[in-house]
XYZ file of C-alpha atoms in Angstrom:
543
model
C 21.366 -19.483 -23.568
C 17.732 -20.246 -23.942
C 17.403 -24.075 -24.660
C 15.522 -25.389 -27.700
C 12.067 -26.153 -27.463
C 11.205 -28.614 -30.368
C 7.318 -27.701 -29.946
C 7.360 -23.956 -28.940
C 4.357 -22.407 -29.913
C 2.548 -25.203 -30.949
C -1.142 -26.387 -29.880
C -2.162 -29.775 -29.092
C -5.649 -30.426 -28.138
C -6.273 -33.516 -26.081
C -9.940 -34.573 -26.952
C -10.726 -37.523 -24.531
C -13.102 -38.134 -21.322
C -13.077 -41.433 -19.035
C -15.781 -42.994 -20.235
C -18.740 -44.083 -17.883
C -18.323 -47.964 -18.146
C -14.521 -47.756 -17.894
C -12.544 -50.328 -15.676
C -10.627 -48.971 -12.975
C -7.312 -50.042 -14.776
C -8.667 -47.924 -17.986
C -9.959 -44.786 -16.070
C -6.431 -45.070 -14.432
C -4.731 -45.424 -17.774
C -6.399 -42.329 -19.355
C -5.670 -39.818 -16.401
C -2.138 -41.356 -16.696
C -1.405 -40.775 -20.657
C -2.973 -37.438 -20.079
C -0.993 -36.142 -17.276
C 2.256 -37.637 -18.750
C 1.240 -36.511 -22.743
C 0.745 -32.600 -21.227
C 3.803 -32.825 -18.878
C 5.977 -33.538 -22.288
C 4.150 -31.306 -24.017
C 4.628 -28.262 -21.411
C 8.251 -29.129 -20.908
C 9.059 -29.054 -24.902
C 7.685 -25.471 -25.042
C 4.084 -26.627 -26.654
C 0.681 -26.164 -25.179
C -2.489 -27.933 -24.486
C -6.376 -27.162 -25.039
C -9.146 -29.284 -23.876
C -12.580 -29.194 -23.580
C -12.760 -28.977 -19.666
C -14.319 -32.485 -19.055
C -14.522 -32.902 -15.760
C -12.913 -36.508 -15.597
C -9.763 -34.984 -17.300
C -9.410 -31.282 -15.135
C -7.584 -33.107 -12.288
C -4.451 -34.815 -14.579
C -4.591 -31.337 -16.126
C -4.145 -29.848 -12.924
C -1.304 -31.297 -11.807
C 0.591 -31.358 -14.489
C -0.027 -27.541 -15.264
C 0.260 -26.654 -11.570
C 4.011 -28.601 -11.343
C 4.465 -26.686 -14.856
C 4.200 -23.197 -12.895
C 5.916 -24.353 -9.920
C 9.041 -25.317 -12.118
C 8.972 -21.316 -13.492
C 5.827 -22.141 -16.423
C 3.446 -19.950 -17.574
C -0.288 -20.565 -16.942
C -1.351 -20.102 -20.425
C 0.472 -23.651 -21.410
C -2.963 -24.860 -20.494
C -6.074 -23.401 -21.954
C -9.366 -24.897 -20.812
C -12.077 -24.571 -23.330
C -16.049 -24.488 -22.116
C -19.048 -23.775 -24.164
C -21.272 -20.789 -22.674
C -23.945 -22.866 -21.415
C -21.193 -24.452 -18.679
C -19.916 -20.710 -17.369
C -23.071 -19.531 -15.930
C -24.204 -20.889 -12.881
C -22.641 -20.126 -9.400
C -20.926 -23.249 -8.997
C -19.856 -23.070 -12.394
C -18.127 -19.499 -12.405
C -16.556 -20.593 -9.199
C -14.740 -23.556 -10.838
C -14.005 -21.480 -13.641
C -11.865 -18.762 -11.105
C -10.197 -21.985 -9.849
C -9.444 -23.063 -12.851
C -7.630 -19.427 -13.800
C -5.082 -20.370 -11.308
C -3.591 -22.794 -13.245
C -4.821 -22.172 -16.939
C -5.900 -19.764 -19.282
C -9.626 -19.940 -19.707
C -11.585 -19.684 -22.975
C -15.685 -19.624 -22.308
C -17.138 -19.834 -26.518
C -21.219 -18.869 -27.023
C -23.044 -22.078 -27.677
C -26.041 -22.351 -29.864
C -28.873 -22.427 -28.452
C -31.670 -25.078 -28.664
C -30.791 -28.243 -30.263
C -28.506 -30.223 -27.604
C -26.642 -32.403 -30.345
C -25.434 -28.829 -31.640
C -25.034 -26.774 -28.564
C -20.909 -27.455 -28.607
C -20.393 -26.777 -32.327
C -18.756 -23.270 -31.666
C -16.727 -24.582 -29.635
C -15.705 -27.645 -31.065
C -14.845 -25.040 -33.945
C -13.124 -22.629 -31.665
C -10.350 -25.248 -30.450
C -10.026 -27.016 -33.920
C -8.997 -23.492 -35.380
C -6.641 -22.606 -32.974
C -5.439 -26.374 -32.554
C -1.940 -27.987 -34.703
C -2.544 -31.460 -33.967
C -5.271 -33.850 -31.975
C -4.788 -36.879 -29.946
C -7.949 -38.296 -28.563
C -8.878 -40.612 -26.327
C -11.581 -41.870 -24.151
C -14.957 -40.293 -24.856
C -18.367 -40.984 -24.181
C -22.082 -41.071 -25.610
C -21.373 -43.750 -28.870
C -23.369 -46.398 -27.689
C -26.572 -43.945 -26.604
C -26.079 -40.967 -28.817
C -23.678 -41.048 -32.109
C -24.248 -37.009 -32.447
C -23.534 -36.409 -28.774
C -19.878 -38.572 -28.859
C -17.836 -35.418 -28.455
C -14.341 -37.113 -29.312
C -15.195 -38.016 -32.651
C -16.802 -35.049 -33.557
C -13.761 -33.268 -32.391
C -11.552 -35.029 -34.377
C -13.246 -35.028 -37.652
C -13.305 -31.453 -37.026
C -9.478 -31.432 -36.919
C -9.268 -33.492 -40.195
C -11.646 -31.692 -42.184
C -9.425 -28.319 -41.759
C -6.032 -30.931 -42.786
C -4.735 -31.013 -39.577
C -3.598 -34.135 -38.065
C -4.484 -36.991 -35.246
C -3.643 -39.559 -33.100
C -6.273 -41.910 -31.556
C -5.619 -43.976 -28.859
C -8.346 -46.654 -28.385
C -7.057 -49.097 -26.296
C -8.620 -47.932 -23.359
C -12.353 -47.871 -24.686
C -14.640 -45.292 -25.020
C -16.449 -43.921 -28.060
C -13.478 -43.123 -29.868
C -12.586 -47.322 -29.855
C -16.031 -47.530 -31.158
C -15.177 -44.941 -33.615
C -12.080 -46.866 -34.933
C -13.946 -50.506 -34.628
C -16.623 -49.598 -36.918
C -14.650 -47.038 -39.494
C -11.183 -48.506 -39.603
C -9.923 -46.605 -42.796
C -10.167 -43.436 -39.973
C -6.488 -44.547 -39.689
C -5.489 -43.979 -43.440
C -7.276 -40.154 -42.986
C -4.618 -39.438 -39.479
C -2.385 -37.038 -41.617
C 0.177 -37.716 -38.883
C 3.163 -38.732 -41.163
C 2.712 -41.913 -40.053
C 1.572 -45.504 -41.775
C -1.568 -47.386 -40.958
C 0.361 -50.370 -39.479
C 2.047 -47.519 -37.121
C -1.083 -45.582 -36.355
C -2.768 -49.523 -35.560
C -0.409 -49.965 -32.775
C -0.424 -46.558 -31.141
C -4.283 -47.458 -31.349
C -4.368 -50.745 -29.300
C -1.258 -49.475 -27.219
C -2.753 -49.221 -22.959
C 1.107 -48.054 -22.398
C 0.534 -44.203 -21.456
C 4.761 -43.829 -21.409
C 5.097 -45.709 -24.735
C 2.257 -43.829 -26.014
C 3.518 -40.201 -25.109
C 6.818 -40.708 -26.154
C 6.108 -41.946 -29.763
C 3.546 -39.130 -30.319
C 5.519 -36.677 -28.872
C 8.231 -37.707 -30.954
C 6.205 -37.375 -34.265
C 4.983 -34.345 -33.547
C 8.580 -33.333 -33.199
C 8.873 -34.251 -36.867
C 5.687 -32.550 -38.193
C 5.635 -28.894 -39.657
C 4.124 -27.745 -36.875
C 6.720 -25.092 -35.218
C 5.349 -21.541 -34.320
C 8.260 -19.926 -33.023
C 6.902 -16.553 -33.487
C 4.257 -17.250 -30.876
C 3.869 -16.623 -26.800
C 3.274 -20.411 -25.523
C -0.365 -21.032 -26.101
C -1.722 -17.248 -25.660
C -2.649 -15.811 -29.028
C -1.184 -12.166 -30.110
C -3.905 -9.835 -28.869
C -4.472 -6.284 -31.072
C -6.483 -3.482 -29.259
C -8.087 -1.603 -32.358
C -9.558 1.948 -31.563
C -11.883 3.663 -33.631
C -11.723 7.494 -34.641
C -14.654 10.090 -34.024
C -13.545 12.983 -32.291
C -15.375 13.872 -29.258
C -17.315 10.405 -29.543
C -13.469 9.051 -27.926
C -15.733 9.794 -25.045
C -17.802 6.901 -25.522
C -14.760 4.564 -26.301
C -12.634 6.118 -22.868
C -15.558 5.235 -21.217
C -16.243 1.355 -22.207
C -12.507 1.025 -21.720
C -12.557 2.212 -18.180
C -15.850 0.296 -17.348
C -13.429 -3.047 -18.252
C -10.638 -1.560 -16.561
C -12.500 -1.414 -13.222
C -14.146 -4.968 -13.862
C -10.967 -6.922 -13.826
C -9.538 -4.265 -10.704
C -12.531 -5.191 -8.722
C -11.708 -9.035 -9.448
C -7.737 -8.504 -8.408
C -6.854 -8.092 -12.024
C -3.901 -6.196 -14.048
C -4.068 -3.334 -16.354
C -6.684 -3.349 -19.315
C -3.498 -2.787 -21.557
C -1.476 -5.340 -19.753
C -3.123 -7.859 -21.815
C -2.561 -6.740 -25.599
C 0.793 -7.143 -27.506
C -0.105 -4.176 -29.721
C -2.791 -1.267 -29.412
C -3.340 0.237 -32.330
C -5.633 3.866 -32.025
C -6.315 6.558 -34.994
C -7.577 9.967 -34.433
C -9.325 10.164 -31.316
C -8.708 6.903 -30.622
C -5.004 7.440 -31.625
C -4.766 9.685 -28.589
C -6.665 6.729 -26.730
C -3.825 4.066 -27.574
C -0.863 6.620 -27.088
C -2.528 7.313 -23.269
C -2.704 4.018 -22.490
C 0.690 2.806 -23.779
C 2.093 5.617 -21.364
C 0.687 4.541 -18.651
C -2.619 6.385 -18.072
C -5.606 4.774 -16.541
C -8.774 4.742 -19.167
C -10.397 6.661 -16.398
C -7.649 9.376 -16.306
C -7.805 9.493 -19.932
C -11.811 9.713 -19.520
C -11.671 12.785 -17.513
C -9.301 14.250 -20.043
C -12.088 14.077 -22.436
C -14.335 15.534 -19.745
C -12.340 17.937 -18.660
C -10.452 18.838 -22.106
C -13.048 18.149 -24.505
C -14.919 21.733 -24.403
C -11.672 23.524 -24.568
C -10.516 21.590 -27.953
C -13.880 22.039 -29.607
C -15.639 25.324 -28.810
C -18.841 26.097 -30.082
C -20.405 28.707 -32.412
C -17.603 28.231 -35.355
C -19.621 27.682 -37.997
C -18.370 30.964 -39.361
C -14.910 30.335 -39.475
C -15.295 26.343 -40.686
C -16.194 28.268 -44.036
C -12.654 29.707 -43.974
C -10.120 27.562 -41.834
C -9.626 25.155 -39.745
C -12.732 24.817 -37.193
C -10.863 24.577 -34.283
C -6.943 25.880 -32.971
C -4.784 22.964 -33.316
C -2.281 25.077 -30.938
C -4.929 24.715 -28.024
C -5.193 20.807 -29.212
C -1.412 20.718 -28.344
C -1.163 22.591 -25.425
C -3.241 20.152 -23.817
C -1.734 17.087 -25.214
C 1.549 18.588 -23.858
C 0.064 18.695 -20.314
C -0.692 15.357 -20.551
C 2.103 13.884 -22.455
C 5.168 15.693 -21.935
C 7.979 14.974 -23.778
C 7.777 11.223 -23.591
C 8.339 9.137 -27.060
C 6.404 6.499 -28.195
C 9.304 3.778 -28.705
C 11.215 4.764 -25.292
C 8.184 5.384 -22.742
C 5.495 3.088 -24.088
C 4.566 0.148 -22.979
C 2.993 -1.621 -25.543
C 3.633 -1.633 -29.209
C 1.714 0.903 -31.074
C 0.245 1.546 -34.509
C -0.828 4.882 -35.506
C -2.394 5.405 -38.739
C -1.521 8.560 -40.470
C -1.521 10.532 -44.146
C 1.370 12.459 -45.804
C 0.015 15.863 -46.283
C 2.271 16.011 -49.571
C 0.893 13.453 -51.901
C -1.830 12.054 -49.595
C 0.248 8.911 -48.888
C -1.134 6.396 -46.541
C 1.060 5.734 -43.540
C 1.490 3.850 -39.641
C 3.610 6.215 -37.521
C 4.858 2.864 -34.805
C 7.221 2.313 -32.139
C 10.712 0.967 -33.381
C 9.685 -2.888 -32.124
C 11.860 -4.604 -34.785
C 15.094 -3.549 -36.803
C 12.669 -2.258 -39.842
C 10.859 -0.107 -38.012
C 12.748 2.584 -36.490
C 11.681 5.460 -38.528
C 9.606 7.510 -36.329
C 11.583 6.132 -33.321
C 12.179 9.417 -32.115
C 8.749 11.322 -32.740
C 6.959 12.322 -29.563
C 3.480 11.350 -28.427
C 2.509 14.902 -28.841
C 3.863 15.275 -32.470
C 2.409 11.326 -33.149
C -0.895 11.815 -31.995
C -1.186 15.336 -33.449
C -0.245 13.631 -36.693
C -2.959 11.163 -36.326
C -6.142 13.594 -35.537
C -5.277 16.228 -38.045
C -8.652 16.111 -39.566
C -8.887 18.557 -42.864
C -10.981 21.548 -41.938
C -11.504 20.495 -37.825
C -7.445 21.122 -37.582
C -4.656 22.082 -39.113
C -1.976 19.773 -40.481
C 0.448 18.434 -38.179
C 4.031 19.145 -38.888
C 6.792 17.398 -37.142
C 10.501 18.192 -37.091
C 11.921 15.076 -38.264
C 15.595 14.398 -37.714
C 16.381 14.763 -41.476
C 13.269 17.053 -42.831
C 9.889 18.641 -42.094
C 7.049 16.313 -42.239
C 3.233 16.966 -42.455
C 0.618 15.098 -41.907
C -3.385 14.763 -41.862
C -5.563 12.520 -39.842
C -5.225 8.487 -40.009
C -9.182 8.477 -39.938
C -8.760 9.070 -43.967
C -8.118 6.080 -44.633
C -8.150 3.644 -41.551
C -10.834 5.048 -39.180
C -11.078 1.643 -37.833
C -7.514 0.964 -37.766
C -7.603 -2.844 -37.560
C -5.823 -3.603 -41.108
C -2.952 -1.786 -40.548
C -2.379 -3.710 -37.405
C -2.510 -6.644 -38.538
C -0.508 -5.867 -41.407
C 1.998 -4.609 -39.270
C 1.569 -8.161 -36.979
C 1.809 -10.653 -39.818
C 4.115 -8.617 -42.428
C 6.708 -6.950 -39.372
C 6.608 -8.932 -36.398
C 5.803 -12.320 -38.368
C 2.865 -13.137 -36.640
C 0.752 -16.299 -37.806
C -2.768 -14.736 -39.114
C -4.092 -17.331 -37.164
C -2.733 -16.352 -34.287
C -3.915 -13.288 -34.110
C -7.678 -12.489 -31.949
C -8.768 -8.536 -32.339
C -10.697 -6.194 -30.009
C -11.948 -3.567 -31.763
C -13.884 -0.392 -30.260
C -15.984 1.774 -32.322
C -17.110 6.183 -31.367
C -20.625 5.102 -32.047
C -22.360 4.170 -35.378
C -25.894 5.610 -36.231
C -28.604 4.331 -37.969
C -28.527 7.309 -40.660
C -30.958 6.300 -43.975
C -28.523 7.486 -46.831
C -31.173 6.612 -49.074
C -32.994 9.998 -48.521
C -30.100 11.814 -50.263
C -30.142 10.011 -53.415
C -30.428 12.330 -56.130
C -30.342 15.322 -54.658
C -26.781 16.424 -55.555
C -24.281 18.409 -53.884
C -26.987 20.127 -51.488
C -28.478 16.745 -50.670
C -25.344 15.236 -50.016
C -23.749 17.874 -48.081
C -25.004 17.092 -44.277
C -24.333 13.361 -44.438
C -21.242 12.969 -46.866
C -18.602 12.684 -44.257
C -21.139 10.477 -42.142
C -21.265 7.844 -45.493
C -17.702 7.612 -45.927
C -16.481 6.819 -42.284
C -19.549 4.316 -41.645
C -18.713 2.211 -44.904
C -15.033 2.621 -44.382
C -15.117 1.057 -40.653
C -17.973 -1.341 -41.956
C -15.439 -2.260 -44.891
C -12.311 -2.689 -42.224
C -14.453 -4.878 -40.115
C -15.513 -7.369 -42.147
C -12.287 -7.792 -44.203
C -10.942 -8.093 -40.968
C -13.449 -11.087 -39.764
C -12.962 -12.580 -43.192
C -9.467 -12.883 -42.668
C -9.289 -14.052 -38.467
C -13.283 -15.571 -38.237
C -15.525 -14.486 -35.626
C -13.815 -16.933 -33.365
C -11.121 -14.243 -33.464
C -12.560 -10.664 -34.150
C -14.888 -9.165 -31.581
C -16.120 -5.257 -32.229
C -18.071 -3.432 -29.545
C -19.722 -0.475 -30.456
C -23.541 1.413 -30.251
C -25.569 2.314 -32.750
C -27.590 5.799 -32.334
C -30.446 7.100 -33.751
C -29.023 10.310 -35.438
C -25.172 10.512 -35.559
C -23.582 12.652 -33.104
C -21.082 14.988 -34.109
C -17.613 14.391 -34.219
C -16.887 17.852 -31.527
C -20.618 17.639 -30.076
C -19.550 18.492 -26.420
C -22.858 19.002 -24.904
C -22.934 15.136 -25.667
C -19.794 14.678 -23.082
C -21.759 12.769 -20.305
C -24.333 11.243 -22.666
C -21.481 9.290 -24.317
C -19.999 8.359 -21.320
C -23.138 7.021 -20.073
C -23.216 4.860 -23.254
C -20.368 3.503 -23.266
C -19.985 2.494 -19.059
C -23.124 0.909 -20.228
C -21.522 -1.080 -23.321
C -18.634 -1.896 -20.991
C -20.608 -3.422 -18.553
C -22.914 -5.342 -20.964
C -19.988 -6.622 -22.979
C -17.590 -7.514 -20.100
C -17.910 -11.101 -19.639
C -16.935 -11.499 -23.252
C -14.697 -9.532 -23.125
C -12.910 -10.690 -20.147
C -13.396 -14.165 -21.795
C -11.239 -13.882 -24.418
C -8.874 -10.856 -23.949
C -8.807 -9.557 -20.221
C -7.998 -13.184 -19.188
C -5.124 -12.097 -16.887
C -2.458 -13.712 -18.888
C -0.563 -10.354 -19.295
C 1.994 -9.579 -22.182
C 5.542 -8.938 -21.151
C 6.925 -5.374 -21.695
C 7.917 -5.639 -25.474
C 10.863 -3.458 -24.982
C 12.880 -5.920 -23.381
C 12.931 -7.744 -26.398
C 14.564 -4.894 -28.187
């Protein structure tokens, strides 16, 4: 019987440092409260994020490293640093050190002004924060701006989230309280002033961490839909044909990053992968267990066969291309496997019903209400995915109660991200907020639409399909950031000069130049937030 964990799934942050002019008995009271305050925290299922001072790493430490020993995960701790500190030698090497024992989060800093250089990530870990205790802190006497802990903790309060300050063992955040003492009336903790006074003069780190601990027991705070202090991780996958090329390849380019560093999988890392069209046959490869390089070479290889040239002819009268040729070599590739017995990951596949042009997510059976297409293949699911009207034919599938048909996902979610997350937050009851997105685009263009404007059908004709997928993904990607934040939504892609066609396959080895070139370019953010190598359990086992 798995015990109950009063704070599974929720995030403290512990904003504190040991201030410069600290007395030995307060430098060795703050490493104390710290060390005990995350040990309680780990052992009743919550998690911790700091800010990576370097006074406070050591407590940290220890108490994460006992964590493991006693059967913990590593991403109970997640150490937080601003760009500017994850880019020298020394630093990168304490930052691999540091992945030992914690999950590591590097945020971009703004440039220039020092007093604002931390914003982003003073933003970054009081969004994905539940509660802040602070303690400790620097800079008040010198630099108001600079005095991290206070800034951290209005932060927290401005988004209604509550606080605990503990100033009894100096430091700016005892200035903080000395000169603004109705900061105790805007806590939001649940608890009165008089209470919050005494936890503020208390120097008793046990006292401390177990009346805290205990009213963040009591707050609405619970997350029991969430993996310890890892966020649920989508893998979005754009459509575009042929231009999967360039997607195969960025994948694989990451994929060989983190192998060269002693890494997992690329698709180790996601809870759900969610692929239409093109990039449908993308998500269904990977979920089986093919390398992005194998499934790169299936474009190379593959990719002339599925779209032959000189058909302009016969686009005027059928389908472009033989959808039987399209599944012959899916077949080879494939098998008979079925998405909710032989993949690894969860999977979304965005699809239309050929019959009334219904919108619809073909997806592995990962809860009770899903089990409809439980039994389709990953033949017949990606077939129903890439359909494209006039490239293919419509996919049919043998359902086990009636014929089905369907046409390609890319009409309505080329950039399948909102269907994901619907399926996160509406199926698998997934916070929004706990929720980050990679998303992978086939390669915009920088097409002027402007120079068809009122010339009709003729002036349309060449770019109309071009129009309606670039404002469609454009559309899906910023809904999506308006809903998760940039903190939370990161889309690699290229922009071209001219678009390249959707079965151009004398542009095979151009796009995978591109996009080994995006990979590499993009990795360390990448790797920052989502190839971290805190790796998602096989979500079958669940079932």
């Amino acid at each position: 019987m798995v015990p109950h964990l009063p704070l599974r799934g929720v995030r403290v942050q512990i904003s504190g440092s040991v201030p410069e002019k600290s007395t030995l008995q307060q430098a060795d009271g703050i490493r104390s409260f710290v060390q005990t305050l995350a040990s309680t925290i780990f052992s009743e299922g919550g998690t911790v994020i700091h800010g990576s001072h370097p006074t406070l790493i050591k407590p940290l430490e220890d108490s994460a490293s006992n964590f493991i020993r006693a059967g913990g995960e590593k991403d109970a701790l997640t150490l937080v640093r601003a760009q500017k500190f994850a880019e020298s030698s020394k630093q990168l090497e304490e930052i691999e050190i540091q992945r030992q024992y914690a999950a590591v989060q590097i945020v971009p800093a703004i440039e220039g002004n020092p007093n604002e250089s931390l914003i982003p990530m003073r933003e970054w870990m009081a969004e994905r924060s539940d509660a802040i205790i602070c303690i400790g802190g620097k800079w008040w006497d010198t630099n108001k701006a600079r005095a991290g802990v206070p800034n951290e903790l209005d932060a927290m309060l401005s988004l209604g989230k509550p606080g605990f300050v503990i100033a009894g063992f100096g430091g700016a955040i005892e200035c903080y309280v000395k000169e603004y003492p109705e900061l105790l009336s805007r806590l939001k903790n649940g608890l009165p002033d008089n209470q919050n006074s005494e936890i503020a003069k208390s120097i008793s780190p046990e006292n401390l961490v177990k009346t805290i601990v205990s009213q963040l027991k009591l707050l609405p705070l619970v997350r029991q839909n969430t993996s310890m202090g890892r966020n649920f991780r989508i893998l979005a996958l754009d459509g575009g044909g042929l231009r999967g090329t360039f997607t195969a390849a960025v994948l694989s380019k990451w994929d060989d990053m983190i192998k060269s560093g002693g890494g997992n999988s690329l698709v180790a890392h996601f809870d759900l992968v969610t692929g239409t069209s093109t990039g449908a046959i993308l998500a269904i490869g990977l979920g089986l267990g093919l390398t992005p390089l194998e499934i790169l070479e299936f474009y190379r290889n593959q990719g002339p066969n599925i779209f032959p040239k000189n058909r302009k002819l016969r686009h005027w009268l059928k389908s472009k291309h033989e959808s039987t040729t399209l599944r012959k070599v899916l077949q080879e590739v494939f098998g008979d496997r079925k998405l909710s017995y032989d993949s690894c990951c969860r999977l979304v596949i965005p699809t239309v019903r050929a019959i009334h042009g219904e919108a619809e997510a073909i997806v592995t059976a990962h809860c009770q209400d899903r089990t409809a297409f439980q039994d389709i293949t990953a033949v017949d699911a990606a077939l129903a995915s890439s359909a494209a009207p006039t490239f293919f034919d419509e996919a049919v599938w043998e359902a086990p109660i009636a014929k089905e048909t369907f046409l390609d996902g890319g009409i309505w979610a080329n950039n399948p991200i909102l269907p994901a997350l619907a399926e996160a937050v509406r199926h698998l009851k997934i916070p929004l907020d706990r929720i980050d997105v990679l998303s992978v685009g086939t390669m915009g263009s920088e097409t002027d639409f402007t120079e068809s404007l009122g010339k009709g059908k003729a002036g349309w004709a060449p770019t109309n399909a071009d129009i309606f997928f670039a404002a469609q993904e454009h559309a899906a990607s910023v809904m999506a950031e308006s809903f998760l934040g940039p903190a939370r939504h990161l889309r690699v892609n290229q922009q071209t000069p001219s678009a390249i066609k959707l079965d151009d396959k004398e542009a095979i080895e151009d796009m995978a130049y591109r996009g080994a070139n995006v990979g590499k370019d993009s990795f360390v953010a990448v790797r920052s937030r989502f190839l971290d190598g805190i790796y998602v359990p096989d979500w079958r086992e669940d079932k």
